[in-house]
mmCIF file of C-alpha atoms in Angstrom:
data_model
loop_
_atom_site.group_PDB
_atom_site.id
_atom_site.type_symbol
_atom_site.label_atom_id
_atom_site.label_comp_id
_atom_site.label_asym_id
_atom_site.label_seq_id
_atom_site.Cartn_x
_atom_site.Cartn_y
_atom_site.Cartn_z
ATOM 1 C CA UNK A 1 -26.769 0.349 15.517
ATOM 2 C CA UNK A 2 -25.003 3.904 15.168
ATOM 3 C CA UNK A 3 -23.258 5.088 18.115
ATOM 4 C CA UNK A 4 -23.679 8.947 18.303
ATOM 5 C CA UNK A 5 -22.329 9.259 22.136
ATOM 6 C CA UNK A 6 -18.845 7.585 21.783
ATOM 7 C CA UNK A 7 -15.808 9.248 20.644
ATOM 8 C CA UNK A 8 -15.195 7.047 17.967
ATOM 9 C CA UNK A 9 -14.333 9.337 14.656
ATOM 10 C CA UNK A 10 -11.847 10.945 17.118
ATOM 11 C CA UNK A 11 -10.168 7.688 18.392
ATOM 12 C CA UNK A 12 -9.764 6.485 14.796
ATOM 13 C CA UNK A 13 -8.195 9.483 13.576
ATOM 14 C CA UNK A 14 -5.726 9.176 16.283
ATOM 15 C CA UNK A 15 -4.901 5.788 15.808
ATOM 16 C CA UNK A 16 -4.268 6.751 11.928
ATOM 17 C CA UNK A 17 -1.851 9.531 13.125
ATOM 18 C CA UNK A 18 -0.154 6.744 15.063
ATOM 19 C CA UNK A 19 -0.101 4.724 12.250
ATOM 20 C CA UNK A 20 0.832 6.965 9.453
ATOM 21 C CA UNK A 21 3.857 8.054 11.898
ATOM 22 C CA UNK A 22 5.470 5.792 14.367
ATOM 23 C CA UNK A 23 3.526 2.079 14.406
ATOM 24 C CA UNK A 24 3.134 0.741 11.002
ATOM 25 C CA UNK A 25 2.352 -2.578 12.778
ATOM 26 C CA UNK A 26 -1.292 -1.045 13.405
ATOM 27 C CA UNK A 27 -1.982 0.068 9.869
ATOM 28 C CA UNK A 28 -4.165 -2.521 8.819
ATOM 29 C CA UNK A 29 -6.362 -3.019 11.937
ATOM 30 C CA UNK A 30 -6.667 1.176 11.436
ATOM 31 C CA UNK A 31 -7.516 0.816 7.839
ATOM 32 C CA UNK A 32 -10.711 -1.775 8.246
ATOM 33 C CA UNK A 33 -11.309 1.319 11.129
ATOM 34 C CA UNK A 34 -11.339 3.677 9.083
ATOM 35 C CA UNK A 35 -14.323 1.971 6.500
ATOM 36 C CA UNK A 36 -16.587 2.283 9.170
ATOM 37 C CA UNK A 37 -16.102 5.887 10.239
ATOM 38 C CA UNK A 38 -19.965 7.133 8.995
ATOM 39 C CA UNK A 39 -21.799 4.037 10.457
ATOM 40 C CA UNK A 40 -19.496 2.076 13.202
ATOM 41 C CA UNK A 41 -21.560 -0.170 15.613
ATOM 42 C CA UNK A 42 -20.466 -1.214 19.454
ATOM 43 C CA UNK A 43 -17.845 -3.767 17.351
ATOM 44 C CA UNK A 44 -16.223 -1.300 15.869
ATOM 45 C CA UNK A 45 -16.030 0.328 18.994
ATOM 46 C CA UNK A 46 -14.500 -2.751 20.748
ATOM 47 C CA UNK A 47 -12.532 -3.240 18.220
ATOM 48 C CA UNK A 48 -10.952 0.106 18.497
ATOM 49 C CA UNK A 49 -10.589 -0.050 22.054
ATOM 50 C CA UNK A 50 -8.759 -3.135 21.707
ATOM 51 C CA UNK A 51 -6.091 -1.735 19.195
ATOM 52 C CA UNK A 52 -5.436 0.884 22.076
ATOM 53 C CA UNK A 53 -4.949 -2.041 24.271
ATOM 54 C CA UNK A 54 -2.761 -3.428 21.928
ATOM 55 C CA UNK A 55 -0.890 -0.481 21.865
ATOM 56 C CA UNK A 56 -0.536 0.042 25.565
ATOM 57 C CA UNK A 57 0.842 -3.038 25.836
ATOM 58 C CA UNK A 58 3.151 -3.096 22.884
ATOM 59 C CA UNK A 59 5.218 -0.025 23.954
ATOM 60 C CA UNK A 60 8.683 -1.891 23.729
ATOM 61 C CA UNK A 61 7.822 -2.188 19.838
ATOM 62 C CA UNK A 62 9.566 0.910 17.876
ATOM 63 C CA UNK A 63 10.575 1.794 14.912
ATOM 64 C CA UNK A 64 14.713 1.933 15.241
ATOM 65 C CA UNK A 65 16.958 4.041 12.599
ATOM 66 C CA UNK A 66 20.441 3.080 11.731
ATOM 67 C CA UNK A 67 22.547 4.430 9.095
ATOM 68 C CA UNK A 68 24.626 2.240 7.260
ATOM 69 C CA UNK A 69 26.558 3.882 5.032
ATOM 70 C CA UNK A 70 27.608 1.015 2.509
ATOM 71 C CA UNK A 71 24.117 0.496 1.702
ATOM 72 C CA UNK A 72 22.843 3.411 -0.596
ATOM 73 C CA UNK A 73 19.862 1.558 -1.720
ATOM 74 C CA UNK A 74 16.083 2.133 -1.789
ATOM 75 C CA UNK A 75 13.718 -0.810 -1.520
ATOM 76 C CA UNK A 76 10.280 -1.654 -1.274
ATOM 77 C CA UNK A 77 8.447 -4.373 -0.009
ATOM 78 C CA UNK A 78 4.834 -5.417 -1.272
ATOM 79 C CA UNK A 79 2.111 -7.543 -0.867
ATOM 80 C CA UNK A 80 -1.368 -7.495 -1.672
ATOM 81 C CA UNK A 81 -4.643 -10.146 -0.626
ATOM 82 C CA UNK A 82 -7.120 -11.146 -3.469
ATOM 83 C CA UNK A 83 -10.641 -9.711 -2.493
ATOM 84 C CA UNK A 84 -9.765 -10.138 1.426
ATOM 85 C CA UNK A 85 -12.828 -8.101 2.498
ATOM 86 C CA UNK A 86 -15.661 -10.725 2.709
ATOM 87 C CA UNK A 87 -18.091 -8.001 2.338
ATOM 88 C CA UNK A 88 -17.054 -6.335 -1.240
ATOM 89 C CA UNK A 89 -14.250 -8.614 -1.811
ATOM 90 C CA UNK A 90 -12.080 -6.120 -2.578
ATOM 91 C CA UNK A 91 -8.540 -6.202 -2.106
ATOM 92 C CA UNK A 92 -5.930 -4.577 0.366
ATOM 93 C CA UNK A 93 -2.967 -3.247 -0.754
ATOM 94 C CA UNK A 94 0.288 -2.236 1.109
ATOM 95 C CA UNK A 95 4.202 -1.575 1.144
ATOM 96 C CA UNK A 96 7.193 -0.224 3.071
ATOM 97 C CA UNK A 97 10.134 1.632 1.207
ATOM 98 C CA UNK A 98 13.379 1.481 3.202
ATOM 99 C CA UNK A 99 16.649 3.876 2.758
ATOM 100 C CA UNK A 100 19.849 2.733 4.387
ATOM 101 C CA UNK A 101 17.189 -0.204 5.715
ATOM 102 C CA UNK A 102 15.165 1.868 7.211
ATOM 103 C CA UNK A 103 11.431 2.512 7.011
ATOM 104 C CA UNK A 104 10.725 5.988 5.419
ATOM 105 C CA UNK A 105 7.507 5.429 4.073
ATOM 106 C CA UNK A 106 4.559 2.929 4.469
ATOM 107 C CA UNK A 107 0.994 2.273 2.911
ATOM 108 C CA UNK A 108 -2.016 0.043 3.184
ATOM 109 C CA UNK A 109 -4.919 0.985 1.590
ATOM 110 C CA UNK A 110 -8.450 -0.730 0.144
ATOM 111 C CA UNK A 111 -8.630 -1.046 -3.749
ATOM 112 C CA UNK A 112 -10.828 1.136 -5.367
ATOM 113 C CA UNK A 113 -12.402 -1.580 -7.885
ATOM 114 C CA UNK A 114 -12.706 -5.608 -7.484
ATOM 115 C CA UNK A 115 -9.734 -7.260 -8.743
ATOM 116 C CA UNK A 116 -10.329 -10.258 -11.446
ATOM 117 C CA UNK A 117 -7.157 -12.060 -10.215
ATOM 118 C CA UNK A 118 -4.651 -12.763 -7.200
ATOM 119 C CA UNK A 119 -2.025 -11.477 -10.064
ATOM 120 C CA UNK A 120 -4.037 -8.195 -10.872
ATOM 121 C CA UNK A 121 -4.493 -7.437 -7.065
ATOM 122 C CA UNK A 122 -0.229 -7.728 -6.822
ATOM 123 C CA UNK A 123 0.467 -5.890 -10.166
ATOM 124 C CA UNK A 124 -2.069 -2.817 -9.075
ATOM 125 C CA UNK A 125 0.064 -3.191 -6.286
ATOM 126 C CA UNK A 126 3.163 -3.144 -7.522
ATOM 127 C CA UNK A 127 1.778 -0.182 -9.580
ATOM 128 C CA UNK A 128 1.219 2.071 -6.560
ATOM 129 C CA UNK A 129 4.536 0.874 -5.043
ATOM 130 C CA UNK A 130 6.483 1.856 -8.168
ATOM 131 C CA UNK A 131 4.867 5.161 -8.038
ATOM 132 C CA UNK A 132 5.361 5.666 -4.147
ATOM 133 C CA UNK A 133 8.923 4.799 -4.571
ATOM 134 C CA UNK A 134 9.773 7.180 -7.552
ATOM 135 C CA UNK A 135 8.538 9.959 -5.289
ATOM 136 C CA UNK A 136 11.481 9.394 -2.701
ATOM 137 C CA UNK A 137 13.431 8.496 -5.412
ATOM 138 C CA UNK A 138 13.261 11.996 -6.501
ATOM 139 C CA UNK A 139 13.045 13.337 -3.176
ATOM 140 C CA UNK A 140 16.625 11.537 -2.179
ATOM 141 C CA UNK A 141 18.480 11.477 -6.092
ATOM 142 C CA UNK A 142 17.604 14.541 -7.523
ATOM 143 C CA UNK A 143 16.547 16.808 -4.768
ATOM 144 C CA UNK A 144 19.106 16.014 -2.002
ATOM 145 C CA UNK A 145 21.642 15.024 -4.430
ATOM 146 C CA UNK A 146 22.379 11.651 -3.163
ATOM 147 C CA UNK A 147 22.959 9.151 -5.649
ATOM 148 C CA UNK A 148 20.565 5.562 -5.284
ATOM 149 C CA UNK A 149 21.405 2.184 -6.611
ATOM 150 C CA UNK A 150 19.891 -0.071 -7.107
ATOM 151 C CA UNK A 151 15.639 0.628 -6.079
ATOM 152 C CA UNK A 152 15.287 -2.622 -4.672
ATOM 153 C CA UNK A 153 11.592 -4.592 -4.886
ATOM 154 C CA UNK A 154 10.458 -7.289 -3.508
ATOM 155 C CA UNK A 155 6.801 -9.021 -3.654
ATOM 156 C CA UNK A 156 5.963 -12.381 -3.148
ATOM 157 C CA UNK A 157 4.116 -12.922 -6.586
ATOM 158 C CA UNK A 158 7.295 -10.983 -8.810
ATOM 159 C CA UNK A 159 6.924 -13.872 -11.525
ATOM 160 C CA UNK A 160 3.112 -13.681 -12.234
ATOM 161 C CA UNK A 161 3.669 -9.725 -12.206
ATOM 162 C CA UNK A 162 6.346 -10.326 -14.950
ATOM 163 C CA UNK A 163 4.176 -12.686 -16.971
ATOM 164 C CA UNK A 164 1.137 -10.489 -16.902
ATOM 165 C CA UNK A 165 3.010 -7.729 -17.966
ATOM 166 C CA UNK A 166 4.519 -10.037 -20.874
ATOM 167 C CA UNK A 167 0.706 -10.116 -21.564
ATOM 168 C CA UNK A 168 -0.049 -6.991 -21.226
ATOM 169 C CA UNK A 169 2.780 -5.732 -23.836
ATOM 170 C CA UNK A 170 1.336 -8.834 -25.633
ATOM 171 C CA UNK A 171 -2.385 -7.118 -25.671
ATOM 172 C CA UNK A 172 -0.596 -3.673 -26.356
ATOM 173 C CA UNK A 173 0.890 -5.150 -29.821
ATOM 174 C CA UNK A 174 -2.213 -6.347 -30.837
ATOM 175 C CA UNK A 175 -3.784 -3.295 -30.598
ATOM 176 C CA UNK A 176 -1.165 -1.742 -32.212
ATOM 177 C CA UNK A 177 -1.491 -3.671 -34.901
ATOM 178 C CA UNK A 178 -5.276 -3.442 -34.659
ATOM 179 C CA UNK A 179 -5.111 0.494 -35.282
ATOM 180 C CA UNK A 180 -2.516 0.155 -38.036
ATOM 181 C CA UNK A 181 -4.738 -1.853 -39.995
ATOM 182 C CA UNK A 182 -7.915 0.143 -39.406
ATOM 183 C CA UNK A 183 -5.888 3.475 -40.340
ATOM 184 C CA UNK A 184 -4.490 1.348 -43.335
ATOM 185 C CA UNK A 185 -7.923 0.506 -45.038
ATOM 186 C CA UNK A 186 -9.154 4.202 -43.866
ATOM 187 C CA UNK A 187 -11.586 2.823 -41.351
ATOM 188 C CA UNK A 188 -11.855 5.181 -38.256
#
């Protein structure tokens, strides 16, 4: 049943501000949140009362910044489920880019579509990744000046991404080819 009295749009968006900005460690929890923002029950509530709790009792957990200077690297970490939500089974997504080992950026988001595979759910991933980390990439390189190597990545499932983009390039040729020969006999 729909809650109208409780302050719960409110709460969540704070707790995604929190997220988004200084506790990465609640992103997740905030996420599933977040799903429910247009029909959340008295669990939802609960269950964002309890991440408060978590919170208020988690205060010694930061986020701590160090520059080392010898280490001019960006790097990502990954990781994706396959079709985690019982409900949809969709996927989750997520990933951390680090400079100098430190956390500049973080993500976890809900795929938009159902993924066929464990390795589709980590190459999407590792899509979005690629694309979040050319952004500071660009931000650090070419607008600061500040020259990066090597962009660092690191997912658990790196081997089936590289064999399903073997396939992939695979599937690519054949097309290729496909259109070459349709274009050869004058079929359209």
């Amino acid at each position: 049943y729909y809650l109208p009295n409780v302050p719960y749009r409110e709460l969540v968006a704070s707790l995604l501000f929190i997220s988004r900005y200084t506790r990465p460690d609640i992103s997740y929890a905030v996420n599933v949140l977040c799903r429910a923002a247009t029909w959340y029950t008295m669990d939802h509530w609960k269950a964002a009362i309890r991440v408060l709790k978590y919170l208020q009792h988690s205060t010694q957990h930061k986020l701590t910044y160090t520059r080392d200077a010898d280490k001019n690297v960006l790097s990502i970490y990954l990781d994706s489920d396959y079709g985690g939500d019982s409900v949809d089974r969709k996927s989750t997504q997520g990933g951390v880019i680090l400079y100098h080992g430190n956390p500049i950026h973080w993500y976890c988001q809900k795929a938009k579509d159902i993924d066929l595979s464990s390795t589709e759910a980590e190459f999407k991933n590792f899509t979005t990744g690629f694309k979040e980390t050319m952004y500071f990439y660009n931000l650090i390189e070419v607008e600061m000046g500040t020259r990066i190597t090597p962009i660092l990545t690191w997912a658990d499932n790196m081997l089936h991404i590289h064999d399903q983009t073997k396939g992939m390039q695979r599937q690519d040729q054949a097309y290729r080819n496909t259109v070459l020969l349709c274009e050869g006999d004058g079929h359209r």
